[in-house]
Coordinates of C-alpha atoms and ligand atoms in Angstrom, one line a residue:
X1 CA -27.6 7.5 -21.5
X2 CA -24.0 7.8 -21.3
X3 CA -21.4 5.1 -22.3
X4 CA -20.7 4.1 -18.6
X5 CA -24.2 3.6 -17.8
X6 CA -24.8 1.6 -20.7
X7 CA -22.1 -0.7 -19.5
X8 CA -23.6 -1.1 -16.3
X9 CA -27.1 -1.9 -17.6
X10 CA -25.3 -4.2 -20.0
X11 CA -23.8 -6.2 -17.1
X12 CA -27.0 -6.4 -15.0
X13 CA -28.6 -8.0 -18.1
X14 CA -25.8 -10.3 -19.0
X15 CA -25.0 -11.4 -15.5
X16 CA -27.4 -10.3 -12.7
X17 CA -25.5 -12.5 -10.3
X18 CA -22.3 -10.7 -10.6
X19 CA -23.9 -7.2 -11.0
X20 CA -25.6 -7.8 -7.8
X21 CA -22.3 -8.8 -6.0
X22 CA -20.7 -5.7 -7.3
X23 CA -23.7 -3.4 -6.3
X24 CA -23.4 -4.9 -2.8
X25 CA -19.8 -4.5 -2.4
X26 CA -20.3 -0.8 -3.5
X27 CA -22.8 -0.4 -0.8
X28 CA -20.6 -1.9 1.8
X29 CA -17.9 0.4 0.9
X30 CA -20.3 3.4 1.0
X31 CA -21.8 2.5 4.4
X32 CA -18.6 1.1 6.4
X33 CA -15.7 2.9 7.8
X34 CA -12.5 1.9 5.9
X35 CA -9.5 2.0 8.0
X36 CA -7.4 -0.6 6.5
X37 CA -4.1 1.8 5.8
X38 CA -3.4 -0.2 2.6
X39 CA -6.8 0.6 1.0
X40 CA -8.1 3.7 -0.7
X41 CA -11.0 4.8 -3.0
X42 CA -9.9 5.5 -6.5
X43 CA -11.2 8.2 -8.8
X44 CA -13.7 7.8 -11.2
X45 CA -11.0 8.5 -14.0
X46 CA -9.0 5.8 -12.6
X47 CA -12.1 3.3 -12.6
X48 CA -12.9 4.0 -16.2
X49 CA -9.4 3.6 -17.4
X50 CA -9.4 0.2 -15.6
X51 CA -12.8 -0.8 -17.3
X52 CA -11.5 0.0 -20.8
X53 CA -10.9 -1.8 -23.9
X54 CA -7.2 -1.5 -23.2
X55 CA -7.5 -4.8 -21.5
X56 CA -8.0 -6.4 -25.0
X57 CA -4.5 -5.8 -26.1
X58 CA -1.4 -7.9 -25.9
X59 CA 1.8 -5.7 -25.7
X60 CA 4.6 -8.0 -24.4
X61 CA 7.8 -5.8 -24.4
X62 CA 8.2 -1.9 -23.8
X63 CA 7.1 1.0 -25.8
X64 CA 8.4 1.0 -29.5
X65 CA 9.9 -2.6 -28.6
X66 CA 6.9 -5.0 -28.7
X67 CA 6.5 -8.5 -29.6
X68 CA 2.9 -7.9 -31.1
X69 CA 1.5 -5.5 -33.6
X70 CA -1.0 -2.6 -33.3
X71 CA 0.4 -1.1 -30.2
X72 CA 0.9 2.6 -31.4
X73 CA -1.7 3.8 -29.0
X74 CA -0.7 1.6 -26.1
X75 CA 2.9 2.6 -26.6
X76 CA 1.8 6.3 -26.0
X77 CA -0.5 5.4 -22.9
X78 CA 2.3 3.3 -21.3
X79 CA 5.0 5.9 -22.1
X80 CA 2.5 8.8 -20.5
X81 CA 2.4 6.5 -17.3
X82 CA 6.3 6.2 -17.2
X83 CA 6.8 9.8 -17.8
X84 CA 4.4 10.8 -15.0
X85 CA 5.9 8.3 -12.7
X86 CA 9.5 9.6 -13.3
X87 CA 8.4 13.3 -12.8
X88 CA 6.2 12.4 -9.6
X89 CA 9.1 10.6 -7.9
X90 CA 12.2 12.4 -9.5
X91 CA 13.5 9.1 -10.8
X92 CA 15.8 8.2 -13.6
X93 CA 13.7 5.4 -14.6
X94 CA 10.3 3.9 -14.1
X95 CA 8.9 0.4 -15.1
X96 CA 5.1 0.8 -14.7
X97 CA 4.5 -2.8 -15.7
X98 CA 4.4 -4.8 -12.4
X99 CA 1.1 -6.5 -11.5
X100 CA 1.4 -6.2 -7.9
X101 CA 3.9 -5.2 -5.1
X102 CA 5.0 -8.6 -4.7
X103 CA 5.9 -9.1 -8.2
X104 CA 7.9 -5.7 -8.0
X105 CA 10.0 -6.9 -5.1
X106 CA 10.6 -10.3 -6.8
X107 CA 11.4 -8.6 -10.0
X108 CA 13.9 -6.1 -8.1
X109 CA 15.6 -9.0 -6.4
X110 CA 15.7 -10.7 -9.8
X111 CA 17.5 -7.7 -11.1
X112 CA 20.1 -7.0 -8.5
X113 CA 20.9 -10.5 -7.2
X114 CA 21.5 -14.2 -7.7
X115 CA 19.4 -16.7 -6.0
X116 CA 20.4 -17.5 -2.5
X117 CA 22.2 -14.1 -1.9
X118 CA 22.1 -12.5 1.5
X119 CA 19.2 -9.5 2.2
X120 CA 18.7 -7.8 5.3
X121 CA 15.1 -6.5 5.9
X122 CA 12.8 -5.7 8.5
X123 CA 11.4 -8.4 10.6
X124 CA 7.6 -9.3 10.0
X125 CA 6.5 -8.8 13.5
X126 CA 8.3 -5.4 13.8
X127 CA 6.5 -4.1 10.6
X128 CA 8.2 -5.8 7.6
X129 CA 6.4 -7.5 4.8
X130 CA 6.0 -11.1 3.6
X131 CA 8.2 -10.4 0.8
X132 CA 10.7 -9.3 2.9
X133 CA 12.0 -12.5 3.8
X134 CA 9.1 -14.4 5.4
X135 CA 10.0 -18.3 5.2
X136 CA 6.4 -19.0 3.7
X137 CA 6.9 -16.5 0.9
X138 CA 9.2 -17.0 -2.2
X139 CA 11.6 -14.2 -0.7
X140 CA 12.3 -16.5 2.3
X141 CA 12.7 -19.4 -0.1
X142 CA 14.7 -18.0 -2.7
X143 CA 17.2 -15.8 -0.8
X144 CA 19.0 -15.8 2.6
X145 CA 17.4 -13.2 4.6
X146 CA 18.6 -11.9 8.1
X147 CA 16.4 -9.4 9.7
X148 CA 16.7 -6.0 11.8
X149 CA 14.0 -5.3 14.3
X150 CA 12.7 -2.5 16.8
X151 CA 14.0 -1.4 20.0
X152 CA 12.7 -3.7 22.6
X153 CA 11.3 -0.9 24.9
X154 CA 10.4 1.9 22.4
X155 CA 9.5 -0.2 19.6
X156 CA 11.4 2.3 17.4
X157 CA 13.8 1.4 14.6
X158 CA 17.2 1.9 16.0
X159 CA 19.7 3.0 12.9
X160 CA 22.8 2.1 14.9
X161 CA 21.6 -1.3 15.5
X162 CA 20.5 -1.6 11.8
X163 CA 24.1 -0.4 11.0
X164 CA 25.8 -3.0 13.3
X165 CA 23.4 -5.7 11.7
X166 CA 24.4 -4.9 8.2
X167 CA 28.1 -4.7 8.9
X168 CA 28.0 -8.0 10.7
X169 CA 25.8 -9.9 8.3
X170 CA 27.0 -8.3 5.2
X171 CA 24.0 -8.5 2.9
X172 CA 24.3 -7.9 -0.7
X173 CA 21.0 -5.9 -0.4
X174 CA 19.6 -3.7 2.4
X175 CA 16.0 -3.4 2.2
X176 CA 14.3 -0.4 3.9
X177 CA 10.5 -0.1 3.9
X178 CA 7.5 -1.7 5.9
X179 CA 3.8 -2.5 6.0
X180 CA 3.1 -1.9 9.7
X181 CA 5.5 0.6 11.1
X182 CA 3.9 4.0 12.4
X183 CA 6.9 6.2 12.2
X184 CA 8.9 8.0 9.4
X185 CA 12.1 6.4 8.0
X186 CA 15.4 7.7 7.6
X187 CA 16.2 6.7 4.0
X188 CA 19.5 8.6 3.7
X189 CA 20.6 6.7 6.9
X190 CA 19.7 3.6 5.3
X191 CA 21.6 4.6 2.1
X192 CA 24.7 5.4 4.0
X193 CA 24.7 2.0 5.8
X194 CA 24.1 0.1 2.5
X195 CA 27.1 2.0 1.1
X196 CA 29.3 1.2 4.2
X197 CA 28.1 -2.5 4.1
X198 CA 28.9 -2.6 0.2
X199 CA 25.2 -3.5 -0.3
X200 CA 22.7 -2.2 -2.7
X201 CA 19.8 -0.3 -1.2
X202 CA 16.5 -1.2 -2.0
X203 CA 13.3 0.6 -0.6
X204 CA 9.7 -0.5 -0.8
X205 CA 7.4 2.4 -0.3
X206 CA 4.3 0.7 -1.0
X207 CA 2.6 2.3 2.1
X208 CA 3.9 5.7 2.1
X209 CA 4.3 6.5 -1.7
X210 CA 1.5 9.3 -1.9
X211 CA 3.5 10.9 1.2
X212 CA 6.8 10.7 -0.6
X213 CA 5.4 11.9 -3.9
X214 CA 4.3 15.0 -2.1
X215 CA 7.2 15.6 0.2
X216 CA 5.1 14.8 3.3
X217 CA 8.0 12.1 3.9
X218 CA 11.4 12.1 3.0
X219 CA 12.1 10.5 -0.5
X220 CA 14.3 7.2 -0.8
X221 CA 14.9 8.0 -4.5
X222 CA 18.2 9.9 -3.9
X223 CA 19.6 7.2 -1.6
X224 CA 18.4 4.1 -2.9
X225 CA 19.3 2.0 -6.1
X226 CA 15.9 0.5 -6.7
X227 CA 12.4 2.0 -5.1
X228 CA 9.2 -0.2 -5.6
X229 CA 6.0 0.7 -4.6
X230 CA 2.1 -0.4 -5.0
X231 CA 0.1 2.1 -6.7
X232 CA -3.2 1.7 -4.7
X233 CA -2.5 2.8 -1.1
X234 CA -1.5 6.4 -0.2
X235 CA -1.0 6.8 -4.0
X236 CA -4.8 6.4 -4.7
X237 CA -4.4 4.5 -7.9
X238 CA -5.3 1.1 -9.4
X239 CA -4.2 -2.1 -7.7
X240 CA -0.8 -2.5 -9.2
X241 CA 2.8 -1.6 -8.5
X242 CA 5.8 0.3 -10.3
X243 CA 9.7 0.0 -9.9
X244 CA 11.7 3.2 -10.0
X245 CA 15.6 2.9 -10.2
X246 CA 18.8 4.6 -11.2
X247 CA 19.8 4.9 -14.8
X248 CA 22.4 2.1 -14.3
X249 CA 19.8 -0.5 -13.3
X250 CA 17.3 0.4 -16.1
X251 CA 18.2 -2.5 -18.3
X252 CA 18.3 -5.1 -15.3
X253 CA 14.9 -3.8 -14.1
X254 CA 13.2 -4.1 -17.5
X255 CA 14.6 -7.5 -18.2
X256 CA 13.4 -8.7 -14.8
X257 CA 10.1 -7.6 -15.2
X258 CA 9.6 -9.0 -19.0
X259 CA 10.7 -11.6 -19.9
X260 CA 12.2 -12.5 -16.5
X261 CA 9.1 -12.7 -14.5
X262 CA 5.8 -11.4 -16.4
X263 CA 4.2 -11.9 -19.7
X264 CA 1.7 -9.5 -21.1
X265 CA 1.4 -6.1 -19.3
X266 CA -2.2 -5.0 -18.1
X267 CA -2.3 -1.9 -20.2
X268 CA -5.9 -1.0 -18.8
X269 CA -4.3 -0.9 -15.5
X270 CA -1.2 1.0 -16.7
X271 CA -3.6 3.6 -18.2
X272 CA -5.2 3.8 -14.7
X273 CA -2.0 4.3 -13.1
X274 CA -1.3 7.0 -15.7
X275 CA -4.6 8.7 -14.6
X276 CA -3.6 8.3 -10.8
X277 CA -0.1 9.7 -11.3
X278 CA -1.8 12.7 -13.3
X279 CA -3.8 13.3 -10.3
X280 CA -1.0 13.1 -8.0
X281 CA 1.0 15.7 -9.8
X282 CA -1.8 18.3 -8.8
X283 CA -1.5 20.5 -6.1
X284 CA -4.7 19.4 -4.4
X285 CA -3.0 15.7 -4.0
X286 CA -0.3 17.4 -1.6
X287 CA -3.2 18.8 0.4
X288 CA -5.0 15.4 0.5
X289 CA -1.7 13.8 1.9
X290 CA -1.4 16.3 4.6
X291 CA -5.0 15.7 5.5
X292 CA -4.3 12.0 5.7
X293 CA -1.6 12.8 8.3
X294 CA -3.8 15.4 10.4
X295 CA -6.5 12.7 10.6
X296 CA -3.9 10.1 11.8
X297 CA -3.0 12.4 14.4
X298 CA -6.5 13.1 15.4
X299 CA -7.4 9.3 15.4
X300 CA -4.3 8.5 17.4
X301 CA -5.0 11.2 20.0
X302 CA -8.6 10.0 20.5
X303 CA -7.7 6.2 20.7
X304 CA -5.2 7.3 23.4
X305 CA -7.4 9.5 25.1
X306 CA -10.1 6.7 25.3
X307 CA -7.5 4.3 26.8
X308 CA -6.3 2.2 23.9
X309 CA -2.5 1.5 23.6
X310 CA -0.8 2.2 20.5
X311 CA 2.7 0.7 19.3
X312 CA 5.3 3.3 19.8
X313 CA 2.7 5.5 21.6
X314 CA 1.3 7.1 18.3
X315 CA 2.1 7.7 14.7
X316 CA 3.9 10.2 12.4
X317 CA 2.5 8.8 9.3
X318 CA -0.9 7.5 7.8
X319 CA -1.0 4.5 10.1
X320 CA -1.0 3.0 13.6
X321 CA -1.1 -0.3 15.3
X322 CA -3.3 -0.9 18.5
X323 CA -1.7 -3.1 21.1
X324 CA -4.6 -5.0 22.2
X325 CA -2.7 -6.9 25.1
X326 CA -4.0 -4.6 28.0
X327 CA -7.5 -5.3 26.8
X328 CA -7.0 -9.2 27.0
X329 CA -8.3 -9.8 23.6
X330 CA -6.7 -11.1 20.2
X331 CA -6.5 -9.4 17.0
X332 CA -9.0 -12.1 15.4
X333 CA -11.8 -11.2 18.0
X334 CA -10.9 -7.4 17.8
X335 CA -11.3 -7.4 14.0
X336 CA -14.5 -9.4 13.9
X337 CA -16.3 -7.1 16.5
X338 CA -15.2 -4.0 14.7
X339 CA -16.4 -5.7 11.5
X340 CA -19.9 -6.1 12.9
X341 CA -20.0 -2.4 13.6
X342 CA -19.2 -1.5 10.0
X343 CA -15.4 -0.5 10.9
X344 CA -12.9 -2.3 8.6
X345 CA -9.5 -2.9 10.1
X346 CA -7.1 -5.9 9.9
X347 CA -5.2 -7.9 12.5
X348 CA -1.5 -7.4 12.7
X349 CA 1.5 -8.6 14.7
X350 CA 3.1 -6.4 17.3
X351 CA 6.7 -6.1 17.9
X352 CA 7.8 -9.2 19.9
X353 CA 4.4 -10.6 19.6
X354 CA 4.0 -14.0 21.5
X355 CA 0.6 -14.9 19.8
X356 CA 0.4 -16.4 16.2
X357 CA 0.0 -14.4 13.0
X358 CA -3.4 -15.9 12.5
X359 CA -4.6 -14.4 15.9
X360 CA -2.0 -11.9 16.7
X361 CA -2.0 -9.1 19.5
X362 CA -2.6 -6.0 17.4
X363 CA -5.0 -4.2 14.9
X364 CA -3.7 -2.1 12.3
X365 CA -5.7 1.0 11.1
X366 CA -4.9 4.1 8.8
X367 CA -6.4 7.1 7.5
X368 CA -6.0 7.1 3.6
X369 CA -9.4 5.9 2.6
X370 CA -11.6 8.0 5.1
X371 CA -9.5 11.0 4.4
X372 CA -10.6 10.4 0.4
X373 CA -14.3 10.2 1.5
X374 CA -13.8 13.5 3.4
X375 CA -13.6 12.7 7.0
X376 CA -12.1 15.7 8.9
X377 CA -10.1 15.5 12.2
X378 CA -13.7 15.8 14.1
X379 CA -14.9 12.8 12.6
X380 CA -11.6 10.9 13.3
X381 CA -11.9 11.9 17.0
X382 CA -15.2 10.2 16.7
X383 CA -14.0 7.1 15.1
X384 CA -11.4 6.8 17.8
X385 CA -14.0 6.7 20.5
X386 CA -16.1 4.1 18.6
X387 CA -13.2 1.8 18.1
X388 CA -12.5 2.2 22.1
X389 CA -16.1 1.3 22.8
X390 CA -16.3 -1.8 20.8
X391 CA -12.6 -2.9 21.8
X392 CA -13.4 -2.4 25.5
X393 CA -17.0 -4.7 25.0
X394 CA -16.1 -6.9 22.0
X395 CA -18.8 -9.3 22.8
X396 CA -21.5 -6.9 23.7
X397 CA -24.1 -7.0 20.8
X398 CA -25.9 -3.7 22.2
X399 CA -22.7 -1.8 22.0
X400 CA -21.9 -3.1 18.6
X401 CA -25.4 -2.1 17.4
X402 CA -25.2 1.3 18.7
X403 CA -21.6 2.0 17.3
X404 CA -22.9 0.6 13.9
X405 CA -25.7 3.4 14.1
X406 CA -23.1 5.8 14.7
X407 CA -21.1 4.4 11.7
X408 CA -23.9 4.6 9.4
X409 CA -24.9 8.2 10.4
X410 CA -21.2 9.4 9.9
X411 CA -20.8 7.6 6.5
X412 CA -24.1 9.1 5.5
X413 CA -22.8 12.6 6.0
X414 CA -19.6 11.8 4.1
X415 CA -21.0 10.3 0.8
X416 CA -18.8 8.2 -1.4
X417 CA -19.0 7.7 -5.1
X418 CA -22.1 10.0 -5.1
X419 CA -24.0 9.4 -8.3
X420 CA -21.6 6.7 -9.6
X421 CA -22.8 3.7 -11.3
X422 CA -20.9 0.5 -10.5
X423 CA -18.7 0.9 -13.5
X424 CA -17.9 4.3 -13.1
Ligands
DSN1 N1 -0.8 -6.2 1.9 C1 -0.5 -4.9 2.1 C2 -0.8 -4.2 3.4 O1 -1.9 -4.5 3.7 O2 0.0 -3.6 3.9 C3 1.1 -5.1 1.9 O3 1.2 -5.5 0.6

């Protein structure tokens, strides 16, 4: 019996309730269609690194500059993660310790700004993120945010409008990046505007990091002072984040992460980041990213052909936002109906949304996770038709039951984590 199997059996015996929950979650993931664009299925190597004894170690500080003894192996592994992140993104410096995307963004603000400084970021309803200035988030409370939105007609970003806004608002930092914008960003244009406005340019590429790493999307690294990203979305690593920056910001970024914001780094997660970066440096990861994009096109085309409206009329990245307004239902009802059919999505604001964030007018979907489990463009066309069927009859139990049956059959033909125990 191998070590992983021993560990699993150990958990079943030590804590049957917990074991049972993890087994049920694995089965939910296997039997449903995961369309939340910020989720993915990590490799066995990533799972194993995360479930390792590295969690036992305190290592406050950085490689060769720690506040605890016994870090010779940890130093080597964290340095491996740093080196791979730098190579993957072509960055001068990488800090691999941020626990999550929100912390990475806070640390980047701490490094570059004083509290209360002005920042210009993307409006939440237009596709921005909570940490890009929402009043209920630390960002909106600690800093003076203003926002740029999208064009009222096309719902596309208008870089002339962003420029005008930046020159008028004079932010100290111009933020590019999103969590729900279905089109490509022109990071060079953002960099030029920041330079003209005398602002730092920070880019949050959490959603598109995998696309950027494989050149399927323009990289902000040459055009931004600091780049943050989570590691678990298109990048397909463990839940966590990293910060990339120009050499001139290295000291400030490292100080902002530790001791500025965090204590002991999660070295088991950092090792899993190293595993994911190693995978992302291999040629088949670029193929995977191209398949994400092809699948997104197939899904968008199928939705449109089945009479579903998409914000901006489509997508050119891994995600799309369904506009539910013509169907006369809200995001809450739509998400719940799709959930009941085994299709996982999340409700989302659409540009100029008149409904509340708790029941907005949109549903956000994407293809990173289903592409990992092998869905083809033909499968994605079928998924689009299934979504349309549910959204047109969200209260019809027989439609939902029928679609759930189709979901089960499709998932059975695209097995996930075959032969894997719950702990890898
Ligand atoms: N919560 C993430 C998302 O779903 O896009 C952003 O951090």
